[in-house]
């Protein structure tokens, strides 16, 4: 009996010592956990499943918790933690030990949640089963705090869970967090209450569905609630994190107040930067600068050039941290946004800015590949093609080279874009590809002009006059110019089609709404009538003259001297032609 008491006392001592090490908050925490593990293992050498099953099981449970706390060789020790928890569940089977079983299931769920792997789905569903099992024991009435803790972690799990119905799954997360708040209050459990408010805010921020504005407003309300506890003075890191997240919610806010929301977003980001510095928290610092740059891009009030210049400063700041070697994904996203900002700048050295955009987009394609990021790859190719159409060439040779590059870029984008899945992007790319084919020189110009026609016709399958009238009108105008080029002044069928296309376009593009396009289409419509020999020739010339005179009025309003001189010559020719016919 004495020997039995001695080994039992020794085992209990090791267990108690292990608990002391595990719960000690001073000194080297990892060293304390390793000491605790050694004590629990010594206790398990004395306890046995046969003679002291409850003590053995509880020691296994504590051993699992200690293993899970170790930071080095993380996945190895998480696997050991799983084994320890599962061992304890072999004992905690009866109703008598329901609470022990629930606690072990809870710890097992947390371990599954922390495990990594190429396929986390089975682990997440195992964690879900464990937490749901806990709630069979942990009820609101009998165990309010463990119940709330389980509800909170169940909410976290639903946020991670891959399901076909994302909305329904996130609504379950909301229900879990709201359940936890039945127990957590700012008075009784302020940190847990604030943590749950923050998590609830995050769910509303990412909740899909049609109530986007309402969900973001709820998100902001919960972030503001969390800030009642996580103040700048008491919890500066949590305060900054919440300010950053609230800035994201404001940035994404749709509706009539979206511009005011963008200004709130800027305020939130700049507040967070009072805590997040490049020296101490470089990744958070860079993330905020990227989001700040995006926000300046989205704003519509104030001086646009000034805002976009601020955006450039922000993106370049972020790129001091986000390097291509160490953070390729963030580097590519930020560099792409930098390129888009240069593309949108309304003032300054336009050509220099466009060439900067080209540098950015071409660099990004080293990261955004067709195989790994097909949609991003297509978007960058579209933007690259668009810039090549805009950039001012040094000479005709460079212009043709740019048009060829634009064609390659647009055709690359069309390897991903299609009419069914990305109709707007597909149509927009077809339209711009048509523009490139229309203007490029080749040994067989008719082939490229026919390709341009095919592109414009494809775009018009999506661009309907009823709901996309501006795009429809622009494409009709480009279609008219292509028919006019194909006619070469003599092909009457193409000239008639050109006239029909220009007249369609001019029903939408007016002097008041689209002066440049209206003037150009009036000019080309005049050219088409001037060369049309079918029908009443004098009527055609009078139509041409009226179009030229309208175009002249537009070019004069736009202060375009080259176009003014050209159209004046055509006006003179038309008048002379009418005079000869009258004579």
PDB file of C-alpha atoms in Angstrom, residues 198-466:
ATOM      1  CA  UNK A 198     -14.630  43.067 -34.016  1.00  0.00           C
ATOM      2  CA  UNK A 199     -15.255  39.580 -35.441  1.00  0.00           C
ATOM      3  CA  UNK A 200     -18.915  40.400 -36.067  1.00  0.00           C
ATOM      4  CA  UNK A 201     -17.833  43.564 -37.871  1.00  0.00           C
ATOM      5  CA  UNK A 202     -15.500  41.542 -40.090  1.00  0.00           C
ATOM      6  CA  UNK A 203     -18.294  39.162 -41.112  1.00  0.00           C
ATOM      7  CA  UNK A 204     -20.636  42.001 -42.062  1.00  0.00           C
ATOM      8  CA  UNK A 205     -17.788  43.631 -44.002  1.00  0.00           C
ATOM      9  CA  UNK A 206     -17.373  40.536 -46.185  1.00  0.00           C
ATOM     10  CA  UNK A 207     -20.979  39.299 -46.274  1.00  0.00           C
ATOM     11  CA  UNK A 208     -22.028  38.782 -49.910  1.00  0.00           C
ATOM     12  CA  UNK A 209     -25.487  39.628 -51.152  1.00  0.00           C
ATOM     13  CA  UNK A 210     -27.616  42.544 -52.210  1.00  0.00           C
ATOM     14  CA  UNK A 211     -27.682  44.434 -48.893  1.00  0.00           C
ATOM     15  CA  UNK A 212     -24.108  45.643 -49.268  1.00  0.00           C
ATOM     16  CA  UNK A 213     -24.597  49.132 -47.859  1.00  0.00           C
ATOM     17  CA  UNK A 214     -26.622  47.916 -44.859  1.00  0.00           C
ATOM     18  CA  UNK A 215     -24.057  45.239 -44.066  1.00  0.00           C
ATOM     19  CA  UNK A 216     -21.166  47.715 -44.215  1.00  0.00           C
ATOM     20  CA  UNK A 217     -23.051  50.140 -41.984  1.00  0.00           C
ATOM     21  CA  UNK A 218     -23.524  47.326 -39.463  1.00  0.00           C
ATOM     22  CA  UNK A 219     -19.852  46.468 -39.793  1.00  0.00           C
ATOM     23  CA  UNK A 220     -18.837  50.037 -38.956  1.00  0.00           C
ATOM     24  CA  UNK A 221     -21.204  50.071 -35.971  1.00  0.00           C
ATOM     25  CA  UNK A 222     -19.526  46.945 -34.563  1.00  0.00           C
ATOM     26  CA  UNK A 223     -16.016  48.324 -35.184  1.00  0.00           C
ATOM     27  CA  UNK A 224     -17.009  51.467 -33.307  1.00  0.00           C
ATOM     28  CA  UNK A 225     -18.318  49.304 -30.456  1.00  0.00           C
ATOM     29  CA  UNK A 226     -14.999  47.435 -30.277  1.00  0.00           C
ATOM     30  CA  UNK A 227     -13.195  50.786 -30.054  1.00  0.00           C
ATOM     31  CA  UNK A 228     -15.022  51.529 -26.797  1.00  0.00           C
ATOM     32  CA  UNK A 229     -12.745  48.914 -25.203  1.00  0.00           C
ATOM     33  CA  UNK A 230      -9.790  48.789 -27.587  1.00  0.00           C
ATOM     34  CA  UNK A 231      -8.759  52.402 -27.098  1.00  0.00           C
ATOM     35  CA  UNK A 232      -5.625  54.140 -28.331  1.00  0.00           C
ATOM     36  CA  UNK A 233      -4.364  54.474 -24.745  1.00  0.00           C
ATOM     37  CA  UNK A 234      -5.074  50.939 -23.454  1.00  0.00           C
ATOM     38  CA  UNK A 235      -4.718  48.730 -26.542  1.00  0.00           C
ATOM     39  CA  UNK A 236      -2.920  50.734 -29.268  1.00  0.00           C
ATOM     40  CA  UNK A 237      -2.277  47.745 -31.564  1.00  0.00           C
ATOM     41  CA  UNK A 238      -5.899  46.560 -31.409  1.00  0.00           C
ATOM     42  CA  UNK A 239      -7.063  50.158 -31.857  1.00  0.00           C
ATOM     43  CA  UNK A 240      -4.931  50.559 -34.983  1.00  0.00           C
ATOM     44  CA  UNK A 241      -6.075  47.212 -36.388  1.00  0.00           C
ATOM     45  CA  UNK A 242      -9.708  48.176 -35.861  1.00  0.00           C
ATOM     46  CA  UNK A 243      -9.163  51.603 -37.431  1.00  0.00           C
ATOM     47  CA  UNK A 244      -7.593  49.936 -40.465  1.00  0.00           C
ATOM     48  CA  UNK A 245     -10.498  47.485 -40.815  1.00  0.00           C
ATOM     49  CA  UNK A 246     -13.043  50.263 -40.356  1.00  0.00           C
ATOM     50  CA  UNK A 247     -11.228  52.219 -43.067  1.00  0.00           C
ATOM     51  CA  UNK A 248     -11.680  49.252 -45.407  1.00  0.00           C
ATOM     52  CA  UNK A 249     -15.410  49.165 -44.635  1.00  0.00           C
ATOM     53  CA  UNK A 250     -15.775  52.890 -45.323  1.00  0.00           C
ATOM     54  CA  UNK A 251     -13.771  52.524 -48.550  1.00  0.00           C
ATOM     55  CA  UNK A 252     -16.136  49.851 -49.873  1.00  0.00           C
ATOM     56  CA  UNK A 253     -19.330  51.728 -48.944  1.00  0.00           C
ATOM     57  CA  UNK A 254     -21.690  52.208 -51.921  1.00  0.00           C
ATOM     58  CA  UNK A 255     -24.604  54.605 -52.141  1.00  0.00           C
ATOM     59  CA  UNK A 256     -25.154  58.350 -52.104  1.00  0.00           C
ATOM     60  CA  UNK A 257     -22.737  58.911 -49.233  1.00  0.00           C
ATOM     61  CA  UNK A 258     -19.859  56.971 -50.780  1.00  0.00           C
ATOM     62  CA  UNK A 259     -17.692  60.082 -51.270  1.00  0.00           C
ATOM     63  CA  UNK A 260     -18.058  61.059 -47.604  1.00  0.00           C
ATOM     64  CA  UNK A 261     -17.284  57.454 -46.686  1.00  0.00           C
ATOM     65  CA  UNK A 262     -14.045  57.609 -48.671  1.00  0.00           C
ATOM     66  CA  UNK A 263     -12.983  60.643 -46.648  1.00  0.00           C
ATOM     67  CA  UNK A 264     -13.797  58.716 -43.456  1.00  0.00           C
ATOM     68  CA  UNK A 265     -11.648  55.860 -44.795  1.00  0.00           C
ATOM     69  CA  UNK A 266      -8.699  58.227 -45.261  1.00  0.00           C
ATOM     70  CA  UNK A 267      -9.134  59.470 -41.689  1.00  0.00           C
ATOM     71  CA  UNK A 268      -9.156  55.886 -40.374  1.00  0.00           C
ATOM     72  CA  UNK A 269      -6.053  54.873 -42.330  1.00  0.00           C
ATOM     73  CA  UNK A 270      -4.116  57.954 -41.279  1.00  0.00           C
ATOM     74  CA  UNK A 271      -5.104  57.347 -37.651  1.00  0.00           C
ATOM     75  CA  UNK A 272      -3.825  53.765 -37.860  1.00  0.00           C
ATOM     76  CA  UNK A 273      -0.510  55.074 -39.213  1.00  0.00           C
ATOM     77  CA  UNK A 274       0.060  56.809 -35.876  1.00  0.00           C
ATOM     78  CA  UNK A 275       0.670  53.295 -34.476  1.00  0.00           C
ATOM     79  CA  UNK A 276       1.821  51.318 -37.506  1.00  0.00           C
ATOM     80  CA  UNK A 277       5.298  52.524 -38.450  1.00  0.00           C
ATOM     81  CA  UNK A 278       7.576  51.180 -41.126  1.00  0.00           C
ATOM     82  CA  UNK A 279      10.233  50.318 -38.526  1.00  0.00           C
ATOM     83  CA  UNK A 280       8.051  48.382 -36.079  1.00  0.00           C
ATOM     84  CA  UNK A 281       5.155  47.034 -38.195  1.00  0.00           C
ATOM     85  CA  UNK A 282       6.274  47.261 -41.829  1.00  0.00           C
ATOM     86  CA  UNK A 283       3.651  44.944 -43.342  1.00  0.00           C
ATOM     87  CA  UNK A 284       0.704  46.699 -41.685  1.00  0.00           C
ATOM     88  CA  UNK A 285       2.255  50.049 -42.609  1.00  0.00           C
ATOM     89  CA  UNK A 286       2.577  49.007 -46.255  1.00  0.00           C
ATOM     90  CA  UNK A 287      -0.939  47.540 -46.352  1.00  0.00           C
ATOM     91  CA  UNK A 288      -2.432  50.801 -45.114  1.00  0.00           C
ATOM     92  CA  UNK A 289      -0.478  52.823 -47.675  1.00  0.00           C
ATOM     93  CA  UNK A 290      -1.765  50.561 -50.454  1.00  0.00           C
ATOM     94  CA  UNK A 291      -5.354  50.970 -49.243  1.00  0.00           C
ATOM     95  CA  UNK A 292      -4.842  54.710 -48.837  1.00  0.00           C
ATOM     96  CA  UNK A 293      -3.662  54.896 -52.450  1.00  0.00           C
ATOM     97  CA  UNK A 294      -6.712  52.938 -53.625  1.00  0.00           C
ATOM     98  CA  UNK A 295      -8.990  55.289 -51.670  1.00  0.00           C
ATOM     99  CA  UNK A 296      -7.456  58.396 -53.263  1.00  0.00           C
ATOM    100  CA  UNK A 297      -8.080  56.732 -56.635  1.00  0.00           C
ATOM    101  CA  UNK A 298     -11.748  56.156 -55.839  1.00  0.00           C
ATOM    102  CA  UNK A 299     -12.498  59.719 -54.699  1.00  0.00           C
ATOM    103  CA  UNK A 300     -14.236  62.094 -57.080  1.00  0.00           C
ATOM    104  CA  UNK A 301     -14.142  65.380 -55.155  1.00  0.00           C
ATOM    105  CA  UNK A 302     -11.301  67.879 -55.056  1.00  0.00           C
ATOM    106  CA  UNK A 303      -8.475  68.240 -57.556  1.00  0.00           C
ATOM    107  CA  UNK A 304      -8.133  64.927 -59.396  1.00  0.00           C
ATOM    108  CA  UNK A 305      -4.484  65.404 -60.328  1.00  0.00           C
ATOM    109  CA  UNK A 306      -3.568  66.216 -56.719  1.00  0.00           C
ATOM    110  CA  UNK A 307      -5.433  63.161 -55.437  1.00  0.00           C
ATOM    111  CA  UNK A 308      -3.796  60.829 -57.927  1.00  0.00           C
ATOM    112  CA  UNK A 309      -0.378  62.261 -57.135  1.00  0.00           C
ATOM    113  CA  UNK A 310      -1.083  61.452 -53.474  1.00  0.00           C
ATOM    114  CA  UNK A 311      -2.055  57.939 -54.546  1.00  0.00           C
ATOM    115  CA  UNK A 312       1.276  57.558 -56.370  1.00  0.00           C
ATOM    116  CA  UNK A 313       3.137  58.629 -53.210  1.00  0.00           C
ATOM    117  CA  UNK A 314       1.180  56.048 -51.195  1.00  0.00           C
ATOM    118  CA  UNK A 315       1.803  53.183 -53.625  1.00  0.00           C
ATOM    119  CA  UNK A 316       5.499  54.002 -53.861  1.00  0.00           C
ATOM    120  CA  UNK A 317       5.700  54.059 -50.051  1.00  0.00           C
ATOM    121  CA  UNK A 318       4.109  50.597 -49.877  1.00  0.00           C
ATOM    122  CA  UNK A 319       6.580  49.306 -52.475  1.00  0.00           C
ATOM    123  CA  UNK A 320       9.441  50.212 -50.133  1.00  0.00           C
ATOM    124  CA  UNK A 321       8.256  47.213 -48.074  1.00  0.00           C
ATOM    125  CA  UNK A 322       6.496  45.073 -50.679  1.00  0.00           C
ATOM    126  CA  UNK A 323       9.415  43.864 -52.757  1.00  0.00           C
ATOM    127  CA  UNK A 324       9.081  41.508 -55.676  1.00  0.00           C
ATOM    128  CA  UNK A 325      11.419  38.969 -54.041  1.00  0.00           C
ATOM    129  CA  UNK A 326       9.772  38.699 -50.605  1.00  0.00           C
ATOM    130  CA  UNK A 327       6.144  39.753 -51.177  1.00  0.00           C
ATOM    131  CA  UNK A 328       5.397  39.044 -54.851  1.00  0.00           C
ATOM    132  CA  UNK A 329       1.596  39.053 -54.522  1.00  0.00           C
ATOM    133  CA  UNK A 330       1.427  42.372 -52.648  1.00  0.00           C
ATOM    134  CA  UNK A 331       4.112  43.840 -54.914  1.00  0.00           C
ATOM    135  CA  UNK A 332       2.127  42.903 -58.020  1.00  0.00           C
ATOM    136  CA  UNK A 333      -1.168  44.273 -56.649  1.00  0.00           C
ATOM    137  CA  UNK A 334       0.415  47.575 -55.626  1.00  0.00           C
ATOM    138  CA  UNK A 335       2.460  47.949 -58.827  1.00  0.00           C
ATOM    139  CA  UNK A 336      -0.671  47.292 -60.874  1.00  0.00           C
ATOM    140  CA  UNK A 337      -2.548  49.989 -58.952  1.00  0.00           C
ATOM    141  CA  UNK A 338       0.376  52.348 -59.524  1.00  0.00           C
ATOM    142  CA  UNK A 339       0.101  51.693 -63.257  1.00  0.00           C
ATOM    143  CA  UNK A 340      -3.653  52.358 -63.228  1.00  0.00           C
ATOM    144  CA  UNK A 341      -3.067  55.614 -61.365  1.00  0.00           C
ATOM    145  CA  UNK A 342      -0.560  56.826 -63.957  1.00  0.00           C
ATOM    146  CA  UNK A 343      -3.053  55.838 -66.658  1.00  0.00           C
ATOM    147  CA  UNK A 344      -5.836  57.944 -65.106  1.00  0.00           C
ATOM    148  CA  UNK A 345      -3.858  61.148 -64.439  1.00  0.00           C
ATOM    149  CA  UNK A 346      -5.586  64.061 -66.212  1.00  0.00           C
ATOM    150  CA  UNK A 347      -2.719  66.568 -66.039  1.00  0.00           C
ATOM    151  CA  UNK A 348       1.057  66.710 -65.950  1.00  0.00           C
ATOM    152  CA  UNK A 349       3.353  65.080 -68.478  1.00  0.00           C
ATOM    153  CA  UNK A 350       0.815  62.710 -70.005  1.00  0.00           C
ATOM    154  CA  UNK A 351       3.281  60.795 -72.170  1.00  0.00           C
ATOM    155  CA  UNK A 352       5.728  60.280 -69.307  1.00  0.00           C
ATOM    156  CA  UNK A 353       2.868  59.032 -67.136  1.00  0.00           C
ATOM    157  CA  UNK A 354       1.654  56.627 -69.823  1.00  0.00           C
ATOM    158  CA  UNK A 355       5.170  55.231 -70.238  1.00  0.00           C
ATOM    159  CA  UNK A 356       5.368  54.765 -66.460  1.00  0.00           C
ATOM    160  CA  UNK A 357       2.083  52.838 -66.672  1.00  0.00           C
ATOM    161  CA  UNK A 358       3.573  50.562 -69.349  1.00  0.00           C
ATOM    162  CA  UNK A 359       6.596  49.858 -67.135  1.00  0.00           C
ATOM    163  CA  UNK A 360       4.277  48.943 -64.242  1.00  0.00           C
ATOM    164  CA  UNK A 361       1.971  46.677 -66.257  1.00  0.00           C
ATOM    165  CA  UNK A 362       4.808  44.845 -68.013  1.00  0.00           C
ATOM    166  CA  UNK A 363       6.521  44.238 -64.656  1.00  0.00           C
ATOM    167  CA  UNK A 364       3.336  42.857 -63.094  1.00  0.00           C
ATOM    168  CA  UNK A 365       3.041  40.192 -65.807  1.00  0.00           C
ATOM    169  CA  UNK A 366       6.082  38.467 -64.292  1.00  0.00           C
ATOM    170  CA  UNK A 367       3.849  37.609 -61.305  1.00  0.00           C
ATOM    171  CA  UNK A 368       0.359  37.498 -62.820  1.00  0.00           C
ATOM    172  CA  UNK A 369       0.735  34.551 -65.179  1.00  0.00           C
ATOM    173  CA  UNK A 370      -1.926  32.932 -67.349  1.00  0.00           C
ATOM    174  CA  UNK A 371      -1.557  29.640 -65.482  1.00  0.00           C
ATOM    175  CA  UNK A 372      -1.785  30.960 -61.917  1.00  0.00           C
ATOM    176  CA  UNK A 373      -3.769  34.216 -62.140  1.00  0.00           C
ATOM    177  CA  UNK A 374      -5.691  34.091 -65.443  1.00  0.00           C
ATOM    178  CA  UNK A 375      -8.188  36.889 -64.750  1.00  0.00           C
ATOM    179  CA  UNK A 376      -5.578  39.263 -63.298  1.00  0.00           C
ATOM    180  CA  UNK A 377      -3.297  38.386 -66.242  1.00  0.00           C
ATOM    181  CA  UNK A 378      -6.085  39.261 -68.675  1.00  0.00           C
ATOM    182  CA  UNK A 379      -6.876  42.536 -66.869  1.00  0.00           C
ATOM    183  CA  UNK A 380      -3.252  43.644 -67.036  1.00  0.00           C
ATOM    184  CA  UNK A 381      -3.026  42.716 -70.721  1.00  0.00           C
ATOM    185  CA  UNK A 382      -6.144  44.768 -71.426  1.00  0.00           C
ATOM    186  CA  UNK A 383      -4.735  47.785 -69.583  1.00  0.00           C
ATOM    187  CA  UNK A 384      -1.403  47.389 -71.359  1.00  0.00           C
ATOM    188  CA  UNK A 385      -3.134  47.319 -74.738  1.00  0.00           C
ATOM    189  CA  UNK A 386      -5.166  50.371 -73.772  1.00  0.00           C
ATOM    190  CA  UNK A 387      -2.013  52.335 -72.873  1.00  0.00           C
ATOM    191  CA  UNK A 388      -0.317  51.363 -76.137  1.00  0.00           C
ATOM    192  CA  UNK A 389      -3.281  52.919 -77.985  1.00  0.00           C
ATOM    193  CA  UNK A 390      -2.953  56.135 -75.960  1.00  0.00           C
ATOM    194  CA  UNK A 391       0.798  56.697 -75.864  1.00  0.00           C
ATOM    195  CA  UNK A 392       2.092  59.286 -78.324  1.00  0.00           C
ATOM    196  CA  UNK A 393       4.719  57.707 -80.610  1.00  0.00           C
ATOM    197  CA  UNK A 394       7.924  59.466 -81.627  1.00  0.00           C
ATOM    198  CA  UNK A 395       7.373  58.564 -85.261  1.00  0.00           C
ATOM    199  CA  UNK A 396       5.214  56.412 -87.532  1.00  0.00           C
ATOM    200  CA  UNK A 397       7.427  53.372 -86.982  1.00  0.00           C
ATOM    201  CA  UNK A 398       6.905  53.522 -83.217  1.00  0.00           C
ATOM    202  CA  UNK A 399       3.180  54.086 -83.712  1.00  0.00           C
ATOM    203  CA  UNK A 400       2.874  50.912 -85.765  1.00  0.00           C
ATOM    204  CA  UNK A 401       4.972  48.995 -83.231  1.00  0.00           C
ATOM    205  CA  UNK A 402       2.667  50.201 -80.449  1.00  0.00           C
ATOM    206  CA  UNK A 403      -0.412  49.131 -82.413  1.00  0.00           C
ATOM    207  CA  UNK A 404       1.085  45.668 -82.906  1.00  0.00           C
ATOM    208  CA  UNK A 405       1.802  45.467 -79.160  1.00  0.00           C
ATOM    209  CA  UNK A 406      -1.763  46.562 -78.431  1.00  0.00           C
ATOM    210  CA  UNK A 407      -3.109  43.820 -80.705  1.00  0.00           C
ATOM    211  CA  UNK A 408      -0.998  41.197 -78.927  1.00  0.00           C
ATOM    212  CA  UNK A 409      -2.165  42.457 -75.519  1.00  0.00           C
ATOM    213  CA  UNK A 410      -5.871  42.527 -76.421  1.00  0.00           C
ATOM    214  CA  UNK A 411      -5.724  39.096 -78.062  1.00  0.00           C
ATOM    215  CA  UNK A 412      -4.008  37.781 -74.938  1.00  0.00           C
ATOM    216  CA  UNK A 413      -6.816  39.159 -72.759  1.00  0.00           C
ATOM    217  CA  UNK A 414      -9.371  37.444 -75.008  1.00  0.00           C
ATOM    218  CA  UNK A 415      -7.816  34.094 -74.147  1.00  0.00           C
ATOM    219  CA  UNK A 416      -9.493  34.576 -70.754  1.00  0.00           C
ATOM    220  CA  UNK A 417     -12.411  36.953 -71.337  1.00  0.00           C
ATOM    221  CA  UNK A 418     -15.492  35.446 -72.946  1.00  0.00           C
ATOM    222  CA  UNK A 419     -18.979  36.651 -73.761  1.00  0.00           C
ATOM    223  CA  UNK A 420     -20.683  34.381 -71.205  1.00  0.00           C
ATOM    224  CA  UNK A 421     -18.595  34.874 -68.043  1.00  0.00           C
ATOM    225  CA  UNK A 422     -17.093  38.347 -68.556  1.00  0.00           C
ATOM    226  CA  UNK A 423     -19.328  40.010 -71.163  1.00  0.00           C
ATOM    227  CA  UNK A 424     -18.413  43.635 -70.448  1.00  0.00           C
ATOM    228  CA  UNK A 425     -14.654  42.977 -70.367  1.00  0.00           C
ATOM    229  CA  UNK A 426     -14.944  40.821 -73.501  1.00  0.00           C
ATOM    230  CA  UNK A 427     -16.867  43.506 -75.417  1.00  0.00           C
ATOM    231  CA  UNK A 428     -14.563  46.297 -74.265  1.00  0.00           C
ATOM    232  CA  UNK A 429     -11.522  44.314 -75.387  1.00  0.00           C
ATOM    233  CA  UNK A 430     -13.120  43.443 -78.733  1.00  0.00           C
ATOM    234  CA  UNK A 431     -13.861  47.124 -79.305  1.00  0.00           C
ATOM    235  CA  UNK A 432     -10.302  48.218 -78.528  1.00  0.00           C
ATOM    236  CA  UNK A 433      -8.846  45.375 -80.574  1.00  0.00           C
ATOM    237  CA  UNK A 434     -10.966  46.677 -83.441  1.00  0.00           C
ATOM    238  CA  UNK A 435      -9.457  50.140 -82.934  1.00  0.00           C
ATOM    239  CA  UNK A 436      -5.946  48.708 -83.165  1.00  0.00           C
ATOM    240  CA  UNK A 437      -6.716  46.671 -86.297  1.00  0.00           C
ATOM    241  CA  UNK A 438      -8.416  49.712 -87.869  1.00  0.00           C
ATOM    242  CA  UNK A 439      -5.311  51.881 -87.565  1.00  0.00           C
ATOM    243  CA  UNK A 440      -2.442  49.412 -88.009  1.00  0.00           C
ATOM    244  CA  UNK A 441      -0.580  49.331 -91.332  1.00  0.00           C
ATOM    245  CA  UNK A 442       0.134  46.068 -93.106  1.00  0.00           C
ATOM    246  CA  UNK A 443       0.795  44.532 -96.497  1.00  0.00           C
ATOM    247  CA  UNK A 444      -2.854  43.460 -96.545  1.00  0.00           C
ATOM    248  CA  UNK A 445      -4.813  46.405 -95.079  1.00  0.00           C
ATOM    249  CA  UNK A 446      -8.182  44.960 -96.094  1.00  0.00           C
ATOM    250  CA  UNK A 447      -7.539  41.866 -93.948  1.00  0.00           C
ATOM    251  CA  UNK A 448      -6.955  43.972 -90.844  1.00  0.00           C
ATOM    252  CA  UNK A 449      -9.956  46.177 -91.587  1.00  0.00           C
ATOM    253  CA  UNK A 450     -12.141  43.084 -91.925  1.00  0.00           C
ATOM    254  CA  UNK A 451     -10.752  41.893 -88.584  1.00  0.00           C
ATOM    255  CA  UNK A 452     -11.673  45.279 -87.107  1.00  0.00           C
ATOM    256  CA  UNK A 453     -15.234  44.866 -88.420  1.00  0.00           C
ATOM    257  CA  UNK A 454     -15.471  41.434 -86.796  1.00  0.00           C
ATOM    258  CA  UNK A 455     -14.306  42.887 -83.479  1.00  0.00           C
ATOM    259  CA  UNK A 456     -16.812  45.751 -83.534  1.00  0.00           C
ATOM    260  CA  UNK A 457     -19.659  43.416 -84.486  1.00  0.00           C
ATOM    261  CA  UNK A 458     -18.678  41.145 -81.610  1.00  0.00           C
ATOM    262  CA  UNK A 459     -18.702  44.087 -79.194  1.00  0.00           C
ATOM    263  CA  UNK A 460     -22.187  45.066 -80.390  1.00  0.00           C
ATOM    264  CA  UNK A 461     -23.476  41.658 -79.271  1.00  0.00           C
ATOM    265  CA  UNK A 462     -23.013  43.004 -75.734  1.00  0.00           C
ATOM    266  CA  UNK A 463     -23.273  46.771 -76.219  1.00  0.00           C
ATOM    267  CA  UNK A 464     -27.006  47.337 -76.560  1.00  0.00           C
ATOM    268  CA  UNK A 465     -28.400  50.775 -77.337  1.00  0.00           C
ATOM    269  CA  UNK A 466     -30.981  50.349 -74.580  1.00  0.00           C
TER     270      UNK A 466
END
